[in-house]
Amino acid sequence: MRALWMIVASLLFALMGVCIKFAATSFSSAEMIFYRGVIGMLFMWGFARMEGVSLRTAVPWMHAWRSLIGIIALGAWFYAIAYLPLATANALNYMSSIWIAVFVIAGALMSWMPGRRREAPVQASLLLSVIAGFAGVALLLRPELPSDQLFAGLIGVLSSIAAAMAYLQVAALSRSGEPESRTVFYFGLGCALGGGAWMAVAGMSPLSWPAAAWLLPIGLLAALGQWCMTRAYSDATSGGTAIIVANLQYTGILFSALLGALIFGDELSALGWCGIALIIGSGVASTALRVTSAPRSPAEEH
């Protein structure tokens, strides 16, 4: 069931990406974050009532931090989806596992004392997996890309950094005893407040038909996908299970590639597909290797 939760979450997020791409022609990232938050918050409020889960929390600041970095990740990801092929935008966003490996390497290097320890601070294989991931990004974001797509690609990389930090916070909330529905509810609340504040500065677009019709499925698919992902991660308590669950998120890239080709006619070059393959391979390897190099790191809890 843990594996199934992650596969379902990946499919829901891929479908949400389709809706975002349609809505992005009429609404800004701030507006989509706001409506996603409002719809998702209301949905999870009703879901929590059905489950009999109280929304009262003892760790409000943990939810606030998760919402802040989550909003940054969402805004960057929405922007990338608007200007890049769907599979490319999602491949960059799914670099989060690679960035978690970078965090592990950085922590190991900072704590390493060459005078006391002769062994290498990190596994060479873990370092190579990270390098392979960045090589994949280089193949996806080739210099000959149009300038708007190149900039969107860099924003997509930013979304993966923020997503890695958000996933770590999801694990921390799970360890503190927060149920899935409460975690997703407060993230929706944070998106509604953060997106609303952003809209107050950037302005608001008119709710015209049929563009406005895409906002409802964005919120519903996001809430359901977030709930499935949170449940998959919170149920994965052992290292081996966590590796399987985390690696199944890459099915989202395949779903996105299929949907992008069928709906938008997206086409990727051979180098682009090689870049996606490197990112997926690097993410799978770094997820497995970081458990060995840092068995008690927060990333393992994913």
Coordinates of C-alpha atoms in Angstrom, one line a residue:
M1 CA 0.0 0.0 0.0
R2 CA 2.9 2.4 0.7
A3 CA 4.1 2.0 -2.9
L4 CA 0.6 2.4 -4.2
W5 CA 0.1 5.6 -2.3
M6 CA 3.2 7.1 -3.9
I7 CA 2.3 6.0 -7.5
V8 CA -1.2 7.5 -7.0
A9 CA 0.3 10.7 -5.7
S10 CA 2.7 10.9 -8.7
L11 CA -0.2 10.4 -11.1
L12 CA -2.3 13.1 -9.4
F13 CA 0.5 15.6 -9.4
A14 CA 1.1 14.9 -13.1
L15 CA -2.6 15.5 -13.8
M16 CA -2.4 18.7 -11.7
G17 CA 0.5 19.8 -13.9
V18 CA -1.7 19.5 -17.0
C19 CA -4.3 21.7 -15.3
I20 CA -1.6 24.2 -14.3
K21 CA -0.4 24.5 -17.9
F22 CA -3.9 25.4 -19.1
A23 CA -4.6 27.8 -16.2
A24 CA -1.2 29.5 -16.6
T25 CA -2.4 31.2 -19.7
S26 CA -4.8 33.3 -17.7
F27 CA -3.6 33.3 -14.1
S28 CA -0.3 34.0 -12.3
S29 CA 1.6 31.6 -10.0
A30 CA 0.4 33.6 -7.0
E31 CA -3.2 33.2 -8.0
M32 CA -2.9 29.5 -8.7
I33 CA -1.2 29.0 -5.3
F34 CA -4.1 30.9 -3.6
Y35 CA -6.9 29.0 -5.3
R36 CA -5.0 25.7 -4.8
G37 CA -4.7 26.5 -1.1
V38 CA -8.4 27.6 -0.6
I39 CA -9.8 24.6 -2.4
G40 CA -7.4 22.1 -0.8
M41 CA -7.9 23.6 2.7
L42 CA -11.7 23.2 2.4
F43 CA -11.4 19.7 1.0
M44 CA -9.1 18.6 3.8
W45 CA -11.2 20.3 6.4
G46 CA -14.1 18.1 5.3
F47 CA -11.9 15.0 5.0
A48 CA -10.5 15.6 8.5
R49 CA -14.0 15.8 9.9
M50 CA -14.9 12.5 8.2
E51 CA -11.8 10.9 9.8
G52 CA -12.6 12.4 13.2
V53 CA -9.1 14.1 13.2
S54 CA -8.8 17.4 15.2
L55 CA -7.2 20.3 13.4
R56 CA -5.7 21.6 16.6
T57 CA -1.9 21.4 16.5
A58 CA 0.8 21.6 19.1
V59 CA 3.4 22.5 16.5
P60 CA 2.1 25.6 14.6
W61 CA 5.6 26.9 13.8
M62 CA 6.6 23.7 12.1
H63 CA 3.5 24.0 9.9
A64 CA 4.4 27.6 9.2
W65 CA 7.9 26.7 8.1
R66 CA 6.6 23.9 5.9
S67 CA 4.1 26.2 4.3
L68 CA 6.7 28.9 3.6
I69 CA 9.2 26.6 1.8
G70 CA 6.3 24.8 0.2
I71 CA 5.0 28.0 -1.3
I72 CA 8.4 28.9 -2.7
A73 CA 8.6 25.4 -4.2
L74 CA 5.1 25.7 -5.7
G75 CA 5.6 29.1 -7.2
A76 CA 8.8 28.1 -8.9
W77 CA 7.3 24.8 -10.1
F78 CA 4.2 26.5 -11.5
Y79 CA 6.4 29.0 -13.4
A80 CA 8.5 26.2 -14.9
I81 CA 5.4 24.3 -16.0
A82 CA 4.1 27.3 -17.8
Y83 CA 7.2 27.7 -20.0
L84 CA 8.7 24.2 -20.3
P85 CA 7.5 20.9 -21.6
L86 CA 5.6 19.1 -18.8
A87 CA 8.2 16.3 -18.5
T88 CA 11.1 18.7 -18.3
A89 CA 9.5 20.8 -15.6
N90 CA 8.6 17.8 -13.5
A91 CA 12.0 16.2 -14.0
L92 CA 13.7 19.3 -12.6
N93 CA 11.3 19.4 -9.7
Y94 CA 11.9 15.8 -8.9
M95 CA 15.6 16.6 -8.3
S96 CA 14.7 17.0 -4.7
S97 CA 16.2 13.6 -3.8
I98 CA 19.5 14.7 -5.3
W99 CA 19.4 17.9 -3.3
I100 CA 18.8 15.8 -0.1
A101 CA 21.9 13.9 -1.0
V102 CA 23.7 17.2 -1.4
F103 CA 22.6 18.2 2.1
V104 CA 24.0 14.8 3.4
I105 CA 27.3 15.4 1.7
A106 CA 27.5 19.0 3.0
G107 CA 26.8 17.9 6.5
A108 CA 29.4 15.1 6.4
L109 CA 32.0 17.5 5.1
M110 CA 31.3 20.1 7.8
S111 CA 31.6 17.5 10.5
W112 CA 34.7 15.8 9.1
M113 CA 37.9 16.2 11.0
P114 CA 40.9 15.1 8.8
G115 CA 43.3 14.9 11.7
R116 CA 41.1 12.3 13.5
R117 CA 39.5 10.4 10.7
R118 CA 41.4 9.0 7.7
E119 CA 38.3 7.6 5.9
A120 CA 36.5 9.7 3.3
P121 CA 33.7 11.8 4.8
V122 CA 31.2 10.6 2.1
Q123 CA 31.0 7.7 -0.2
A124 CA 32.4 8.3 -3.7
S125 CA 29.4 6.6 -5.2
L126 CA 27.0 9.1 -3.5
L127 CA 29.1 12.0 -4.8
L128 CA 29.1 10.5 -8.3
S129 CA 25.3 10.1 -8.2
V130 CA 25.0 13.8 -7.4
I131 CA 27.4 14.8 -10.3
A132 CA 25.3 12.6 -12.6
G133 CA 22.2 14.4 -11.6
F134 CA 23.7 17.8 -12.4
A135 CA 24.9 16.4 -15.7
G136 CA 21.3 15.5 -16.5
V137 CA 20.3 19.1 -15.8
A138 CA 23.0 20.3 -18.1
L139 CA 21.6 18.1 -20.9
L140 CA 18.1 19.3 -20.3
L141 CA 19.0 23.0 -20.0
R142 CA 21.3 23.3 -23.0
P143 CA 22.7 26.8 -23.8
E144 CA 21.0 26.8 -27.1
L145 CA 17.6 26.7 -25.5
P146 CA 15.5 29.9 -25.9
S147 CA 16.3 32.4 -23.1
D148 CA 12.8 32.2 -21.6
Q149 CA 13.0 28.4 -21.4
L150 CA 16.5 28.5 -19.9
F151 CA 15.4 30.9 -17.2
A152 CA 12.3 28.8 -16.5
G153 CA 14.7 25.8 -16.2
L154 CA 16.7 27.5 -13.6
I155 CA 13.5 28.4 -11.7
G156 CA 12.6 24.7 -11.9
V157 CA 15.9 23.8 -10.3
L158 CA 15.1 26.3 -7.5
S159 CA 11.7 24.5 -7.0
S160 CA 13.5 21.2 -6.4
I161 CA 15.7 22.7 -3.7
A162 CA 12.7 24.1 -1.9
A163 CA 10.9 20.8 -2.4
A164 CA 13.7 18.9 -0.8
M165 CA 13.5 21.1 2.3
A166 CA 9.7 20.7 2.3
Y167 CA 10.0 16.9 2.2
L168 CA 12.3 17.0 5.2
Q169 CA 9.8 19.1 7.1
V170 CA 7.0 16.6 6.2
A171 CA 9.0 13.9 7.8
A172 CA 9.6 16.0 10.9
L173 CA 5.9 16.7 11.2
S174 CA 5.2 13.0 10.9
R175 CA 7.7 12.2 13.6
S176 CA 6.0 14.7 15.9
G177 CA 2.7 12.8 15.5
E178 CA 0.9 15.0 13.1
P179 CA -1.7 13.1 11.0
E180 CA -1.7 13.3 7.2
S181 CA -4.9 15.3 6.9
R182 CA -3.8 17.9 9.5
T183 CA -0.5 18.4 7.7
V184 CA -2.1 18.8 4.3
F185 CA -4.8 21.1 5.8
Y186 CA -2.3 23.5 7.3
F187 CA -0.3 23.5 4.0
G188 CA -3.5 24.5 2.2
L189 CA -4.0 27.3 4.8
G190 CA -0.5 28.5 4.3
C191 CA -0.9 28.6 0.5
A192 CA -4.2 30.5 0.8
L193 CA -2.6 33.1 3.1
G194 CA 0.7 33.3 1.3
G195 CA -0.9 33.3 -2.2
G196 CA -3.4 35.9 -1.0
A197 CA -0.6 38.2 0.2
W198 CA 1.3 37.7 -3.0
M199 CA -1.9 38.6 -5.0
A200 CA -2.4 41.7 -3.0
V201 CA 0.9 43.0 -4.3
A202 CA 0.9 41.5 -7.8
G203 CA -2.7 42.0 -8.7
M204 CA -5.6 39.6 -9.5
S205 CA -6.9 38.4 -12.9
P206 CA -10.7 38.2 -13.6
L207 CA -12.3 34.8 -13.2
S208 CA -13.4 34.2 -16.8
W209 CA -14.8 31.0 -18.3
P210 CA -13.3 28.5 -19.3
A211 CA -9.9 29.4 -17.7
A212 CA -11.4 29.5 -14.2
A213 CA -12.6 25.9 -14.6
W214 CA -9.1 24.7 -14.3
L215 CA -8.6 26.1 -10.8
L216 CA -11.0 23.6 -9.1
P217 CA -9.2 20.4 -10.3
I218 CA -5.8 22.1 -9.4
G219 CA -6.9 22.4 -5.8
L220 CA -8.5 19.0 -5.6
L221 CA -5.7 17.1 -7.3
A222 CA -3.1 18.9 -5.2
A223 CA -4.9 18.1 -1.9
L224 CA -5.4 14.4 -2.8
G225 CA -1.8 14.1 -4.1
Q226 CA -0.3 15.8 -1.1
W227 CA -2.3 13.5 1.2
C228 CA -1.2 10.4 -0.6
M229 CA 2.4 11.5 -0.6
T230 CA 2.3 12.4 3.1
R231 CA 0.8 9.0 3.9
A232 CA 3.3 7.1 1.8
Y233 CA 6.2 8.9 3.5
S234 CA 4.8 8.7 7.0
D235 CA 4.1 4.9 6.6
A236 CA 7.6 4.2 5.3
T237 CA 9.3 3.7 8.7
S238 CA 12.1 1.4 7.7
G239 CA 15.1 2.3 5.5
G240 CA 14.4 -0.3 2.8
T241 CA 10.7 0.7 2.5
A242 CA 11.6 4.4 2.5
I243 CA 14.0 3.8 -0.5
I244 CA 11.3 2.0 -2.5
V245 CA 8.6 4.6 -1.7
A246 CA 10.9 7.6 -2.5
N247 CA 12.0 6.1 -5.8
L248 CA 8.5 5.5 -7.0
Q249 CA 7.9 9.2 -7.1
Y250 CA 9.9 9.2 -10.4
T251 CA 6.9 7.5 -12.1
G252 CA 5.5 11.1 -12.1
I253 CA 8.1 12.0 -14.8
L254 CA 6.8 9.2 -17.0
F255 CA 3.2 10.2 -16.4
S256 CA 4.1 13.8 -17.3
A257 CA 5.9 12.8 -20.4
L258 CA 2.9 10.7 -21.6
L259 CA 0.4 13.4 -20.8
G260 CA 2.5 16.1 -22.3
A261 CA 2.9 14.3 -25.6
L262 CA -0.8 13.3 -25.8
I263 CA -2.3 16.7 -24.8
F264 CA 0.3 19.4 -25.7
G265 CA 2.3 17.6 -28.3
D266 CA 5.5 18.0 -26.3
E267 CA 8.6 16.7 -27.9
L268 CA 12.0 16.2 -26.3
S269 CA 15.3 15.8 -28.1
A270 CA 17.4 12.7 -27.6
L271 CA 19.7 14.7 -25.3
G272 CA 16.7 15.8 -23.3
W273 CA 15.7 12.2 -22.7
C274 CA 19.2 11.4 -21.8
G275 CA 19.1 14.2 -19.2
I276 CA 15.9 12.9 -17.8
A277 CA 17.3 9.4 -17.6
L278 CA 20.4 10.7 -15.7
I279 CA 18.2 12.7 -13.3
I280 CA 16.0 9.6 -12.6
G281 CA 19.1 7.3 -12.2
S282 CA 20.9 9.8 -10.0
G283 CA 17.8 10.3 -7.8
V284 CA 17.3 6.5 -7.4
A285 CA 21.0 6.0 -6.6
S286 CA 21.3 8.9 -4.2
T287 CA 18.2 7.9 -2.3
A288 CA 19.7 4.4 -1.7
L289 CA 23.2 5.5 -1.0
R290 CA 22.5 8.3 1.4
V291 CA 20.9 5.7 3.8
T292 CA 24.2 3.9 3.9
S293 CA 26.3 7.1 4.3
A294 CA 24.0 8.8 6.8
P295 CA 21.7 6.2 8.3
R296 CA 20.2 8.5 10.8
S297 CA 19.7 11.5 8.6
P298 CA 16.2 13.0 8.3
A299 CA 16.1 12.1 4.6
E300 CA 15.9 8.4 5.6
E301 CA 12.5 9.0 7.2
H302 CA 11.1 9.8 3.8

